[in-house]
Amino acid sequence: MLKSPEKEVTASEFNLVSKLNIFCSCKVCKKRLNDVESFTCTTLKCENCGTRQRSRDIKLQASAKISITESEGDNSKEMWIQAFTEQLETLLAGSTLSLKDKIDDIEVYLMSLEDICLVYNVQTTNITKILSFKRPEVHSD
């Protein structure tokens, strides 16, 4: 099977962060659990496959659409790429944030990152690897 082409790009910053979704997924069928209005429930049932599972065993998943400017020579173009749980956790690592925090706080943090070097799949525009990035400097008063 042919591997989809990947491309490495360095963005000075994320232009836009859109549709950051944090959700729980079924451990059996991996579909999104819609039954997650309240994490106070001890068990949740997947509407897709019917599996009941303990809420404490369910891992948070995430996805976000991110706009970056890709520059090649004198040309630059804005493009949308997709980040999933693994990449978002990599970007949050070392900060005080996690996927359990407020979406607004995570989006603000993502917008503060600089010099993000990543690899994405050219056909799907999904990020496959975060190579490096610069966190915002914390100023103490």
Tab-separated table of C-alpha atoms in Angstrom:
chain	number	residue	atom	x	y	z
A	1	MET	CA	0.000	0.000	0.000
A	2	LEU	CA	1.324	3.436	-0.903
A	3	LYS	CA	2.019	5.822	1.928
A	4	SER	CA	0.430	9.242	1.570
A	5	PRO	CA	2.956	12.023	0.985
A	6	GLU	CA	3.913	14.058	4.014
A	7	LYS	CA	5.346	17.539	4.162
A	8	GLU	CA	7.286	19.376	6.856
A	9	VAL	CA	6.398	23.013	7.434
A	10	THR	CA	7.317	25.672	9.996
A	11	ALA	CA	4.673	28.240	10.859
A	12	SER	CA	5.651	31.372	12.754
A	13	GLU	CA	2.304	31.101	14.573
A	14	PHE	CA	-1.172	29.644	14.261
A	15	ASN	CA	-3.321	32.198	12.393
A	16	LEU	CA	-6.640	30.781	13.587
A	17	VAL	CA	-7.827	27.927	15.797
A	18	SER	CA	-11.319	26.743	14.923
A	19	LYS	CA	-13.642	23.962	15.967
A	20	LEU	CA	-11.651	22.741	18.958
A	21	ASN	CA	-13.708	19.775	20.125
A	22	ILE	CA	-12.980	17.795	23.271
A	23	PHE	CA	-15.028	14.660	23.691
A	24	CYS	CA	-15.107	11.112	25.006
A	25	SER	CA	-15.013	8.136	22.692
A	26	CYS	CA	-16.195	4.566	23.140
A	27	LYS	CA	-13.414	2.136	24.055
A	28	VAL	CA	-14.958	-0.530	21.792
A	29	CYS	CA	-16.045	1.179	18.556
A	30	LYS	CA	-14.112	4.480	19.004
A	31	LYS	CA	-17.227	6.524	18.131
A	32	ARG	CA	-17.989	9.742	19.969
A	33	LEU	CA	-20.104	9.300	23.104
A	34	ASN	CA	-23.104	11.607	23.029
A	35	ASP	CA	-24.194	10.532	26.503
A	36	VAL	CA	-21.651	12.773	28.226
A	37	GLU	CA	-23.820	15.598	29.529
A	38	SER	CA	-22.605	14.864	33.019
A	39	PHE	CA	-19.377	13.305	34.177
A	40	THR	CA	-21.083	12.660	37.513
A	41	CYS	CA	-22.564	9.484	35.992
A	42	THR	CA	-20.593	6.393	36.934
A	43	THR	CA	-21.295	4.663	33.613
A	44	LEU	CA	-21.987	5.773	30.054
A	45	LYS	CA	-23.620	3.842	27.232
A	46	CYS	CA	-22.469	4.112	23.616
A	47	GLU	CA	-25.417	4.819	21.314
A	48	ASN	CA	-23.530	3.287	18.385
A	49	CYS	CA	-22.513	-0.164	19.677
A	50	GLY	CA	-24.518	-0.366	22.916
A	51	THR	CA	-21.494	-0.936	25.149
A	52	ARG	CA	-21.773	0.384	28.699
A	53	GLN	CA	-18.482	1.556	30.186
A	54	ARG	CA	-17.273	3.222	33.355
A	55	SER	CA	-16.832	6.960	32.968
A	56	ARG	CA	-13.543	6.852	34.914
A	57	ASP	CA	-12.047	4.558	32.222
A	58	ILE	CA	-12.926	6.818	29.304
A	59	LYS	CA	-10.113	8.906	27.817
A	60	LEU	CA	-10.708	12.390	26.453
A	61	GLN	CA	-10.160	12.839	22.721
A	62	ALA	CA	-9.761	16.110	20.841
A	63	SER	CA	-9.622	17.650	17.392
A	64	ALA	CA	-9.089	21.158	16.060
A	65	LYS	CA	-8.844	22.928	12.726
A	66	ILE	CA	-5.832	25.229	12.605
A	67	SER	CA	-4.924	27.832	10.007
A	68	ILE	CA	-1.248	28.380	9.201
A	69	THR	CA	0.648	30.321	6.559
A	70	GLU	CA	2.866	28.109	4.446
A	71	SER	CA	5.742	29.917	2.725
A	72	GLU	CA	7.699	28.573	-0.229
A	73	GLY	CA	10.175	31.022	-1.705
A	74	ASP	CA	8.351	34.252	-2.489
A	75	ASN	CA	4.943	32.571	-2.310
A	76	SER	CA	2.880	32.151	0.831
A	77	LYS	CA	-0.564	30.681	1.229
A	78	GLU	CA	-2.929	30.222	4.118
A	79	MET	CA	-4.053	26.650	4.652
A	80	TRP	CA	-6.136	24.682	7.125
A	81	ILE	CA	-4.706	21.638	8.857
A	82	GLN	CA	-6.310	19.234	11.318
A	83	ALA	CA	-4.838	18.335	14.728
A	84	PHE	CA	-6.011	15.377	16.771
A	85	THR	CA	-5.537	14.203	20.363
A	86	GLU	CA	-1.886	13.141	20.145
A	87	GLN	CA	-0.753	16.376	18.488
A	88	LEU	CA	-2.819	18.606	20.784
A	89	GLU	CA	-1.455	16.807	23.863
A	90	THR	CA	2.079	17.339	22.511
A	91	LEU	CA	1.397	21.066	22.130
A	92	LEU	CA	-0.061	21.259	25.654
A	93	ALA	CA	2.794	19.265	27.244
A	94	GLY	CA	4.908	21.410	29.522
A	95	SER	CA	2.121	23.944	30.033
A	96	THR	CA	-0.298	24.039	32.951
A	97	LEU	CA	-3.148	23.032	30.621
A	98	SER	CA	-4.643	19.685	29.662
A	99	LEU	CA	-7.643	18.536	27.629
A	100	LYS	CA	-9.696	18.782	30.849
A	101	ASP	CA	-9.352	22.574	30.869
A	102	LYS	CA	-11.704	25.121	29.302
A	103	ILE	CA	-11.698	25.223	25.508
A	104	ASP	CA	-11.175	29.015	25.517
A	105	ASP	CA	-8.032	28.663	27.665
A	106	ILE	CA	-6.625	25.967	25.375
A	107	GLU	CA	-7.349	28.048	22.253
A	108	VAL	CA	-5.644	31.124	23.751
A	109	TYR	CA	-2.594	29.006	24.634
A	110	LEU	CA	-2.430	27.482	21.133
A	111	MET	CA	-2.586	30.971	19.609
A	112	SER	CA	0.393	32.017	21.771
A	113	LEU	CA	2.734	29.324	20.392
A	114	GLU	CA	5.470	30.371	17.961
A	115	ASP	CA	7.767	28.735	15.404
A	116	ILE	CA	5.720	25.549	15.175
A	117	CYS	CA	7.484	22.927	13.073
A	118	LEU	CA	5.177	20.089	12.074
A	119	VAL	CA	4.616	17.358	9.529
A	120	TYR	CA	1.249	16.936	7.825
A	121	ASN	CA	-0.289	14.556	5.316
A	122	VAL	CA	-0.601	16.431	2.010
A	123	GLN	CA	-3.767	14.571	0.964
A	124	THR	CA	-5.726	14.702	4.232
A	125	THR	CA	-4.073	17.837	5.745
A	126	ASN	CA	-3.950	15.974	9.076
A	127	ILE	CA	-0.948	16.761	11.266
A	128	THR	CA	1.064	13.570	11.721
A	129	LYS	CA	3.841	14.886	13.972
A	130	ILE	CA	4.785	17.981	15.947
A	131	LEU	CA	8.559	18.383	15.651
A	132	SER	CA	9.140	21.538	17.709
A	133	PHE	CA	7.541	24.767	18.899
A	134	LYS	CA	8.258	27.695	21.185
A	135	ARG	CA	6.080	28.263	24.243
A	136	PRO	CA	5.214	31.773	25.397
A	137	GLU	CA	7.555	33.186	28.006
A	138	VAL	CA	6.058	33.413	31.471
A	139	HIS	CA	6.681	36.823	32.986
A	140	SER	CA	6.725	37.077	36.766
A	141	ASP	CA	5.656	40.375	38.281
